mmCIF file of C-alpha atoms and ligand atoms in Angstrom:
data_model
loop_
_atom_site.group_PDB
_atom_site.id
_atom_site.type_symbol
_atom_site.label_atom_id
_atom_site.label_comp_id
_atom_site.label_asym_id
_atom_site.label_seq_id
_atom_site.Cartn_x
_atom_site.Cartn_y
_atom_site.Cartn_z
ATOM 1 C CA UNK A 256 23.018 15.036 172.335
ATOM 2 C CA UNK A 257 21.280 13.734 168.986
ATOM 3 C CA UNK A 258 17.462 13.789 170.078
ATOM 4 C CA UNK A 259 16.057 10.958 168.983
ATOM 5 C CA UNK A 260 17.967 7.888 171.180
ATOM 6 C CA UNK A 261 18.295 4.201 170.629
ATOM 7 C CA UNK A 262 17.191 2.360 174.057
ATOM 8 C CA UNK A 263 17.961 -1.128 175.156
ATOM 9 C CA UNK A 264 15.771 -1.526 178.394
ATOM 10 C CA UNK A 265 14.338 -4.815 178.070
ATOM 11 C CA UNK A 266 16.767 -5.848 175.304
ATOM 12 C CA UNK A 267 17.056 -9.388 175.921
ATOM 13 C CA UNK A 268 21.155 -9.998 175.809
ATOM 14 C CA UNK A 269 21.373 -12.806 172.489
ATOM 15 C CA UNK A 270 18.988 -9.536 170.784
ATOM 16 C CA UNK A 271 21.123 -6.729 171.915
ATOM 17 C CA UNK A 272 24.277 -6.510 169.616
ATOM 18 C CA UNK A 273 21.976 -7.059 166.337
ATOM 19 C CA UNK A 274 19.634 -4.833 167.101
ATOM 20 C CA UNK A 275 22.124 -1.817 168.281
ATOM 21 C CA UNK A 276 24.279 -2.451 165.172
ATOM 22 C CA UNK A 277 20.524 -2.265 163.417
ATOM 23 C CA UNK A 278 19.991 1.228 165.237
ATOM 24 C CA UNK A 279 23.792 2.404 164.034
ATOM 25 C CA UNK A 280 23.317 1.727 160.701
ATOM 26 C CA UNK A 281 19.892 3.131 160.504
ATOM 27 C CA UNK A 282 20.958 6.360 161.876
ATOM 28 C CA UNK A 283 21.350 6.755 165.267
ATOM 29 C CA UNK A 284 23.810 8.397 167.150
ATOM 30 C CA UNK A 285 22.419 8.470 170.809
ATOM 31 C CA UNK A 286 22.796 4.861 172.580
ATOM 32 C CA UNK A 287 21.078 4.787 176.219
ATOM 33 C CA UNK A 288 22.111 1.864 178.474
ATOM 34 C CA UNK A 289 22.095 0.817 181.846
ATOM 35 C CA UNK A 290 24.279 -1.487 184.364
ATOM 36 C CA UNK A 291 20.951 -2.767 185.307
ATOM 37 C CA UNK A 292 19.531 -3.452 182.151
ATOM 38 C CA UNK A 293 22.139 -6.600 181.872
ATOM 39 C CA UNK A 294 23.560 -6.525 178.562
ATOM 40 C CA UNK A 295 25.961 -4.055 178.848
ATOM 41 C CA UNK A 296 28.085 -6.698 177.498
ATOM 42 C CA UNK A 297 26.236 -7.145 174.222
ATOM 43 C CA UNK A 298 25.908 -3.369 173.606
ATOM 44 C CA UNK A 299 29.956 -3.600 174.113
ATOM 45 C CA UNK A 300 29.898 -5.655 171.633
ATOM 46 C CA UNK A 301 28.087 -4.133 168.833
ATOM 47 C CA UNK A 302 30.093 -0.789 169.659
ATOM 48 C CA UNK A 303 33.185 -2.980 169.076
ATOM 49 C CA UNK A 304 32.221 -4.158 165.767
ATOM 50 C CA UNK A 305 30.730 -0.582 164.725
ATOM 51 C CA UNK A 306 33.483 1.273 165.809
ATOM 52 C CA UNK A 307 36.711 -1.249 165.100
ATOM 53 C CA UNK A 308 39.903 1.041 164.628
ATOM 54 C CA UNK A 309 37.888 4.205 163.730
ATOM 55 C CA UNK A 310 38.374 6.599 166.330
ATOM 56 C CA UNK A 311 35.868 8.773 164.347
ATOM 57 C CA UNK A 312 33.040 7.010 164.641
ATOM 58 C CA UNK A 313 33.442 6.543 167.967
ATOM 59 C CA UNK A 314 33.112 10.539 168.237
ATOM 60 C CA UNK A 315 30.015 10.191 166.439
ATOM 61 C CA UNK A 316 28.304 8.701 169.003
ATOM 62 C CA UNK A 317 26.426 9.726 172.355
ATOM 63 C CA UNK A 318 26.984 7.430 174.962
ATOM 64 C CA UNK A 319 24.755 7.090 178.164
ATOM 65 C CA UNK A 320 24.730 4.924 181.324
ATOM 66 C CA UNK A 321 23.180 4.666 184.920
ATOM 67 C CA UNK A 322 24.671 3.945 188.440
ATOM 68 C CA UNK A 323 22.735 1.390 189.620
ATOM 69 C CA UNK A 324 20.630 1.676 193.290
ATOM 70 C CA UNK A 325 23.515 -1.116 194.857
ATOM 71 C CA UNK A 326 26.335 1.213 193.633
ATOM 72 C CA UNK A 327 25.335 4.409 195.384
ATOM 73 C CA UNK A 328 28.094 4.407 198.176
ATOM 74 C CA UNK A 329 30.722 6.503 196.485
ATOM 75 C CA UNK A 330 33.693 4.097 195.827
ATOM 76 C CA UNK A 331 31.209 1.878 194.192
ATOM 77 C CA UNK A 332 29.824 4.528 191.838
ATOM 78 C CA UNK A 333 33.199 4.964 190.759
ATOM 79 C CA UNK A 334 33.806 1.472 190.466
ATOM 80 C CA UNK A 335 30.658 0.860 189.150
ATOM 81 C CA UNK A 336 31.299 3.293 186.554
ATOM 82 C CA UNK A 337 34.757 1.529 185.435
ATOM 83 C CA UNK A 338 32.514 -2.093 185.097
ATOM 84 C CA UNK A 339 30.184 -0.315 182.337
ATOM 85 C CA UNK A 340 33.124 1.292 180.450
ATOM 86 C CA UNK A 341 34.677 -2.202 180.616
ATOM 87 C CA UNK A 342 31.534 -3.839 179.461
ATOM 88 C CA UNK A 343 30.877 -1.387 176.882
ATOM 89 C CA UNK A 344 34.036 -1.960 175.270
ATOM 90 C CA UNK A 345 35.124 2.236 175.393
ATOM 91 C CA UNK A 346 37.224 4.612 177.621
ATOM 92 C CA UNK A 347 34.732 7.675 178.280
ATOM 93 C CA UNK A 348 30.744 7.880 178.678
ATOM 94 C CA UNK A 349 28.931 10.561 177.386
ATOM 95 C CA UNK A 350 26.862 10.799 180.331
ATOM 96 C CA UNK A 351 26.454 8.619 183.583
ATOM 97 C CA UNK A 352 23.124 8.990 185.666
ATOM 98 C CA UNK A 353 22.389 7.859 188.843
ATOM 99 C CA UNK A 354 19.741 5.454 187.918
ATOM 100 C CA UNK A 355 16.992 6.051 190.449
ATOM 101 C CA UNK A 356 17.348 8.109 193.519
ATOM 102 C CA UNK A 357 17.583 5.354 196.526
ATOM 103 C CA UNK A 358 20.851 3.839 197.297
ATOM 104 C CA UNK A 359 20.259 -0.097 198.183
ATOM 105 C CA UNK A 360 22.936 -2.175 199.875
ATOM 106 C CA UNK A 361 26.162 -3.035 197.819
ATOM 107 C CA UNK A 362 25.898 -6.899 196.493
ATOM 108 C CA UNK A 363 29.212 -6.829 194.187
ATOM 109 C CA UNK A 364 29.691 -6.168 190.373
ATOM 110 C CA UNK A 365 28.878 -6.652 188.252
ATOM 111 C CA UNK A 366 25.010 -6.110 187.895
ATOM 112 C CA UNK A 367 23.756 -9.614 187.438
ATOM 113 C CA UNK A 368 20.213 -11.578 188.199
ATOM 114 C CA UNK A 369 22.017 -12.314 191.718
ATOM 115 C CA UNK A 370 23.383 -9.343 192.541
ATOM 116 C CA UNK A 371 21.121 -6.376 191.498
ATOM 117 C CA UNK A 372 18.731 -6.351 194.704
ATOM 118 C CA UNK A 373 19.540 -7.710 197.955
ATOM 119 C CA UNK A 374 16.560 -8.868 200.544
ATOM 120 C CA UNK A 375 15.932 -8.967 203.786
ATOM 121 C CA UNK A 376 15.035 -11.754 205.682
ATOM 122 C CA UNK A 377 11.682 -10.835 205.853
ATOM 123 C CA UNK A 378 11.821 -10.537 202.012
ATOM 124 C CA UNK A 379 12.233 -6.544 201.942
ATOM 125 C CA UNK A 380 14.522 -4.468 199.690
ATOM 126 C CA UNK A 381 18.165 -4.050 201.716
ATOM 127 C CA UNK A 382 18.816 -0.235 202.243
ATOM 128 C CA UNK A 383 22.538 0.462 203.580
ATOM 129 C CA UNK A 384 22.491 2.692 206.311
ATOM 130 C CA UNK A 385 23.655 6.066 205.921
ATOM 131 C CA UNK A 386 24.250 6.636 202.052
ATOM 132 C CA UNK A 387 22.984 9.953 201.094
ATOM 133 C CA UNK A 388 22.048 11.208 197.579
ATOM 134 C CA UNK A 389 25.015 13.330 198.592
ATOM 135 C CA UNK A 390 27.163 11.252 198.557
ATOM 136 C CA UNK A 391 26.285 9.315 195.671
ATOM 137 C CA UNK A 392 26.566 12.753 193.800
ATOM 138 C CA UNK A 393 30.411 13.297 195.004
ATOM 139 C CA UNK A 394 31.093 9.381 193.264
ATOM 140 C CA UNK A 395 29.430 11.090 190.213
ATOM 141 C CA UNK A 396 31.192 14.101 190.237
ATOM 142 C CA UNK A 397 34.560 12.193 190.618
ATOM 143 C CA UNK A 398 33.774 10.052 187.265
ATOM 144 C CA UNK A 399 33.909 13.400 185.831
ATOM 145 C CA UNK A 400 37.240 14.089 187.042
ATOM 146 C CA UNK A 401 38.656 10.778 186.655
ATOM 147 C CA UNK A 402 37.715 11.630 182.756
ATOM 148 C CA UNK A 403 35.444 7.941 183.062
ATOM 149 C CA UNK A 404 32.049 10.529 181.806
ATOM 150 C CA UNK A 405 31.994 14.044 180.294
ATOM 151 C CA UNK A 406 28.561 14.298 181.859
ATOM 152 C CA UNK A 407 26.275 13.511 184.920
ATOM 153 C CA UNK A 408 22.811 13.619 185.613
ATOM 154 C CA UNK A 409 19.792 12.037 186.907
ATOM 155 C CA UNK A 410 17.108 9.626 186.395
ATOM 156 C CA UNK A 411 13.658 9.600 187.852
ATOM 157 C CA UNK A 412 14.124 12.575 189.789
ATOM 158 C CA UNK A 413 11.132 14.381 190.976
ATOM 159 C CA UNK A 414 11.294 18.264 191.322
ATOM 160 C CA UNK A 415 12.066 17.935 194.920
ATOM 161 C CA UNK A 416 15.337 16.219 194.718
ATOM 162 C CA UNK A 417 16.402 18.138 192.204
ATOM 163 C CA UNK A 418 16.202 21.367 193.826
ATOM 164 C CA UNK A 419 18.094 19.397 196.529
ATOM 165 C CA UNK A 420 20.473 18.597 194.511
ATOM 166 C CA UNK A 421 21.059 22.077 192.790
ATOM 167 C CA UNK A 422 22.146 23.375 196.341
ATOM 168 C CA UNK A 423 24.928 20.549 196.989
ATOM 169 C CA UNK A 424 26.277 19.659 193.624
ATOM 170 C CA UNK A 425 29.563 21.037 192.588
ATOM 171 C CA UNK A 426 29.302 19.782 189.030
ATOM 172 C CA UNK A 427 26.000 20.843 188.253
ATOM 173 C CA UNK A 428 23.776 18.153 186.724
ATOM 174 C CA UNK A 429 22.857 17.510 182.763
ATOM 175 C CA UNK A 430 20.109 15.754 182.278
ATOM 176 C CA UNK A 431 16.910 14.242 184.140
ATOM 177 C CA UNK A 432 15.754 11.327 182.371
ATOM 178 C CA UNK A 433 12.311 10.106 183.468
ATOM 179 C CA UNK A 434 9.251 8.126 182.008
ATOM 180 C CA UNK A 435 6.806 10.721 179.538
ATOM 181 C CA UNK A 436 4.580 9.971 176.649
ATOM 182 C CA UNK A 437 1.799 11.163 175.892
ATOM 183 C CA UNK A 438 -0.338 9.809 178.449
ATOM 184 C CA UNK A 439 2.063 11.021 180.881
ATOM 185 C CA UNK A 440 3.464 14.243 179.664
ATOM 186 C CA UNK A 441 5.511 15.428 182.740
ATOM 187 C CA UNK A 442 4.767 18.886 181.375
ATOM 188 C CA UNK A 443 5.586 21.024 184.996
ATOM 189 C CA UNK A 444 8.412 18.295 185.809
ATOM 190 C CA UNK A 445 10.228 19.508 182.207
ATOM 191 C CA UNK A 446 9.029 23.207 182.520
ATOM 192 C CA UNK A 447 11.921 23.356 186.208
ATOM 193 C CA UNK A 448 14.181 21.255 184.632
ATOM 194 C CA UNK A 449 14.134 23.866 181.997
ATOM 195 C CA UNK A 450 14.286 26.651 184.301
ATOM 196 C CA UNK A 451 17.115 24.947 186.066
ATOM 197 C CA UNK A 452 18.997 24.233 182.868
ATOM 198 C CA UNK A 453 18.623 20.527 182.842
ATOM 199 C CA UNK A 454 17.950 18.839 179.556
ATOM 200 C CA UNK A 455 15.128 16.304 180.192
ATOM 201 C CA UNK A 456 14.806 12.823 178.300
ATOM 202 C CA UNK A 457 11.735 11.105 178.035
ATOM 203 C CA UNK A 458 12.179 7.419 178.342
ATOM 204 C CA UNK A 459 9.375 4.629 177.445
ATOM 205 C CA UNK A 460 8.180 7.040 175.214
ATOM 206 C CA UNK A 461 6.177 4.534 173.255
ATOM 207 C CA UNK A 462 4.617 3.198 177.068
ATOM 208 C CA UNK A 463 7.097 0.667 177.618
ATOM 209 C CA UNK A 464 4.986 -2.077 175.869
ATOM 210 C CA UNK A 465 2.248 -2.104 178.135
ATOM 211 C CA UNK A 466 -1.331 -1.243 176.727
ATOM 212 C CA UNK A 467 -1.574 2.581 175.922
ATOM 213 C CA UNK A 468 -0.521 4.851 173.687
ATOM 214 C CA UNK A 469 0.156 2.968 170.845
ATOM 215 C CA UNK A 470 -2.701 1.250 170.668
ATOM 216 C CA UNK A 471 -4.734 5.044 171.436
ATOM 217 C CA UNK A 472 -7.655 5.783 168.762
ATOM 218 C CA UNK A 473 -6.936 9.114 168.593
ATOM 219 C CA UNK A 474 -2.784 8.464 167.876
ATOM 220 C CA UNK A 475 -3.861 5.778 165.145
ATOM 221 C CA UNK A 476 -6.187 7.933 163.199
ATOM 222 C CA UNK A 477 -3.475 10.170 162.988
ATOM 223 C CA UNK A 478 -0.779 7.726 161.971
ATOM 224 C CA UNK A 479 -3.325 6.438 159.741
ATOM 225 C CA UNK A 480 -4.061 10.447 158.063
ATOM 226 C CA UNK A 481 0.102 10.723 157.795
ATOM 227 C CA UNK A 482 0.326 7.593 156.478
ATOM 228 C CA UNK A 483 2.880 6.862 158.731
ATOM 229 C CA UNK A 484 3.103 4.411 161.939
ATOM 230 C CA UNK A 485 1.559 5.119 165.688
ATOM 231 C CA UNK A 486 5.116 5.282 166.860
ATOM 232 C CA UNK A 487 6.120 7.547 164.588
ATOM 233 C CA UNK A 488 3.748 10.085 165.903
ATOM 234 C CA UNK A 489 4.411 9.361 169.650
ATOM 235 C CA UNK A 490 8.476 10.047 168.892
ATOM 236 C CA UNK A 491 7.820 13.218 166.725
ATOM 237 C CA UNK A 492 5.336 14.446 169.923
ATOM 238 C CA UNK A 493 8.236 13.746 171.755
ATOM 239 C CA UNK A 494 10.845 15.789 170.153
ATOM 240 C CA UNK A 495 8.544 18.513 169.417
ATOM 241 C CA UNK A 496 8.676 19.010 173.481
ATOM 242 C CA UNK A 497 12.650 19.730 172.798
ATOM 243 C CA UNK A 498 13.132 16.959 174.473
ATOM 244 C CA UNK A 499 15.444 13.707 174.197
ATOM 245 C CA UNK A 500 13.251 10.327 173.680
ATOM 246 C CA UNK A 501 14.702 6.964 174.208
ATOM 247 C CA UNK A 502 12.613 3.952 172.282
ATOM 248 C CA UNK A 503 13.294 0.793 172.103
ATOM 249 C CA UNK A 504 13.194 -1.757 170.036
ATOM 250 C CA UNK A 505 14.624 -5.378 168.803
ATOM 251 C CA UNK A 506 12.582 -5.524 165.800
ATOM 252 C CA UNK A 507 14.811 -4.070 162.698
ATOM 253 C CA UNK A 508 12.183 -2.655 160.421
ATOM 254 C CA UNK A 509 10.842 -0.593 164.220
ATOM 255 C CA UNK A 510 14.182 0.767 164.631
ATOM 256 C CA UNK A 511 14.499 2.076 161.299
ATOM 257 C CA UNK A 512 11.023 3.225 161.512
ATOM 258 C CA UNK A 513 11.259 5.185 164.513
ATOM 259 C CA UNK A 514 14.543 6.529 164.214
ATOM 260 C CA UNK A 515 12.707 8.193 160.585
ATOM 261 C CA UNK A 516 10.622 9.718 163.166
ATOM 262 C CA UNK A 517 13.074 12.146 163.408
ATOM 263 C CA UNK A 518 11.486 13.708 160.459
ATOM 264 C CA UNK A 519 7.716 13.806 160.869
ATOM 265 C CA UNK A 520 6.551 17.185 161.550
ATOM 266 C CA UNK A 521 3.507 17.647 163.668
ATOM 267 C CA UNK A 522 0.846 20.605 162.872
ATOM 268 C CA UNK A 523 -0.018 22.604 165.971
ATOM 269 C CA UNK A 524 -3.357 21.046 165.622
ATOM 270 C CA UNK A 525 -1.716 18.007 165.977
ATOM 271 C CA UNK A 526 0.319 18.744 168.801
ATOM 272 C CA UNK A 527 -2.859 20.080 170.341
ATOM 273 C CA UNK A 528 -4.836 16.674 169.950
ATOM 274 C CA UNK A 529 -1.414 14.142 171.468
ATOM 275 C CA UNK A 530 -1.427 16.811 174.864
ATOM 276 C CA UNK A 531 -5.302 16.098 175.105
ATOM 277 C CA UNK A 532 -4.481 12.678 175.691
ATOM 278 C CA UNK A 533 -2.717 13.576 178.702
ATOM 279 C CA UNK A 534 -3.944 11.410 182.146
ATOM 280 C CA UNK A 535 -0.882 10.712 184.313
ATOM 281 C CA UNK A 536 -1.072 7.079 183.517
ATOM 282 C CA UNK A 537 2.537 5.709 184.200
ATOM 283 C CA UNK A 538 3.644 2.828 182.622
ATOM 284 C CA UNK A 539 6.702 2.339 184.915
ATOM 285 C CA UNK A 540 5.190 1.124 188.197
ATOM 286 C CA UNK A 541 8.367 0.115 190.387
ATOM 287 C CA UNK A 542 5.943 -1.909 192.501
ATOM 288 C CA UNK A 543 5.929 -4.139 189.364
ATOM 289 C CA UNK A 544 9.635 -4.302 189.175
ATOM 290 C CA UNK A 545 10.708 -4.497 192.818
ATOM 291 C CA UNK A 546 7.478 -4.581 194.881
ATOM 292 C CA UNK A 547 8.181 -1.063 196.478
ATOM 293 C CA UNK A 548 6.421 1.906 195.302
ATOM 294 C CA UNK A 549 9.640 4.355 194.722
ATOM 295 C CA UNK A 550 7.987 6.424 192.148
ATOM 296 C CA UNK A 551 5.380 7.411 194.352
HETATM 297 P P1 A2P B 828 9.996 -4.677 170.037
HETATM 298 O O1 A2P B 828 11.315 -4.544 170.735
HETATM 299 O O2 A2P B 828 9.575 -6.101 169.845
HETATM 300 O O3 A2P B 828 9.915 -3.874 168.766
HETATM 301 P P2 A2P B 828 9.420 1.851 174.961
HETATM 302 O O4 A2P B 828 10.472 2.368 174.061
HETATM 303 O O5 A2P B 828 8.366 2.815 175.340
HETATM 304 O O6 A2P B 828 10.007 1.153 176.181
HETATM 305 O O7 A2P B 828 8.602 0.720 174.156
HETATM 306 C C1 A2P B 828 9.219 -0.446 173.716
HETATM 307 C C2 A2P B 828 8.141 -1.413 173.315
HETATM 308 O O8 A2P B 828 7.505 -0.974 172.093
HETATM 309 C C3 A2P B 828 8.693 -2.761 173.033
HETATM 310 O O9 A2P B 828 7.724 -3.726 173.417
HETATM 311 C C4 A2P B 828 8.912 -2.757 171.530
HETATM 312 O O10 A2P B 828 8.849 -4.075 171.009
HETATM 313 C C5 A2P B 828 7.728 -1.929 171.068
HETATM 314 N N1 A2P B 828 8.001 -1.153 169.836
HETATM 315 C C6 A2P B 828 9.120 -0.482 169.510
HETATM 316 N N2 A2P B 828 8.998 0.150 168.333
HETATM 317 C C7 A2P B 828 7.752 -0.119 167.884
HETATM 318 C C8 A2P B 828 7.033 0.249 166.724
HETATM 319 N N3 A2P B 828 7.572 1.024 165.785
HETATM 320 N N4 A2P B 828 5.765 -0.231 166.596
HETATM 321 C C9 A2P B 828 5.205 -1.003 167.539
HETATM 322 N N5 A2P B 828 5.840 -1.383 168.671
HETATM 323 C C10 A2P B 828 7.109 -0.945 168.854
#
């Protein structure tokens, strides 16, 4: 997996195509996307017009989506699944993830405005009875064998689950990819997912657009010293962890900017002065998103 990844969450759909055939041609080989994240379509796309009749290129890249919470019962991860390969416009992810760990009641595919939550009538978030993480895990393990992924893994898994998990899965998983920057480093979260043998990706590593560590005093003086941008640093603190780092970005002069992050090397002074900054200030509040507090 090419470290440094391209991320579309928050892509609005008429930006998507330009600015993932922006992040191609810049240099990037790792594309994250999501069911969820509604323009599957428009990544689909820009991988169309990248990759035309060149198998190669195709090759080239690193491919990732997510199961979405409605999709958990195991016929509909599959099926889910088959919608994003559809969508994206190839025949085999890189990786799939289940998206968040809590399986919500099926509304239909695909993942639209109408169908990616379903409510209760007193206004709360539908959960289907009796669909385990278990479960959810054989759908994921089938994509594998159906030859729709290569790999499976997880998203915003805390270590709990993921100890669960270690005992019932029979394709063991890849990846956990959860929020971290440097206001959040998730430094004993990474530490078992490296003792487990999980790669961990850091997504919103530039805080998601909220105010934070961009706009941190001690991250601009730096940036400032380097010559180079705030981003820049927060990516290169990123990938000095060894870990993957998803940022995003519609803006083309950004994306070619932080996909040159790739080269900025940090002194271990440096490194020393981003972990100081460390508070456990998420940026990803699901009570923001849906109104229920599943990070917690
Ligand atoms: P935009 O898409 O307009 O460039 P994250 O990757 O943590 O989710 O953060 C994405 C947010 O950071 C978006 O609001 C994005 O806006 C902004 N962003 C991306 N790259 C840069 C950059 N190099 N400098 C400043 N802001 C950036």
């Amino acid at each position: 997996m090419p470290l440094n990844g391209f991320g579309v969450w928050k892509a609005e759909s008429h930006k998507t195509k330009q600015a993932v055939l922006q992040a191609l041609k810049v240099g990037y080989r790792h594309i994250d996307c999501a069911a969820v994240y509604m323009n599957e379509t428009d990544v689909g796309d820009a991988f169309a017009e990248w990759i035309k009749h060149d198998a190669a290129k195709r090759e080239q890249l690193f491919i990732t989506s997510k199961v979405w919470n409605t999709c958990h019962a195991r016929g509909d991860v599959v099926a889910a699944c088959r919608q994003t390969l559809k969508d994206l416009q190839i025949e085999q992810l890189d990786l799939y993830l289940v998206h968040h760990p809590f399986a919500w009641t099926f509304q239909g595919l695909p993942i639209t405005e109408d169908t990616w939550i379903g409510r209760n009538e007193k206004g709360e978030i539908a959960y289907p009875a009796g669909i385990t993480l278990e479960e959810t895990w054989r759908g994921m393990e089938e994509c594998v064998k159906l030859g729709l992924t290569k790999d499976i893994g997880v998203s915003n898994y805390p270590v709990a689950l993921l100890m669960d998990l270690k005992q019932y899965a029979r394709i063991l998983p890849a990846v956990n990819q959860c929020e971290a920057h440097v206001y959040f480093s998730r430094k004993e979260l990474r530490s078992v997912c490296e003792s487990i043998g999980m790669h961990f990706t850091m997504y919103s590593i530039l805080g998601s657009g909220k105010q934070g560590p961009l706009q941190d005093d001690v991250v601009n003086k730096m940036a400032g010293e380097k010559g180079i941008s705030a981003a820049q640093i927060l990516i290169a603190w990123g990938l000095h962890t060894g870990s993957s780092v998803l940022a995003k970005s519609v803006n083309p002069e950004r994306i070619q900017q932080n996909f040159a992050a790739t080269e900025v090397k940090l002194t271990a002074k440096d490194v020393e002065k981003l972990d100081a900054l460390g508070r456990e200030m998420r940026t990803c509040n699901m009570v923001d998103y849906w109104g229920f507090p599943s990070h917690a």
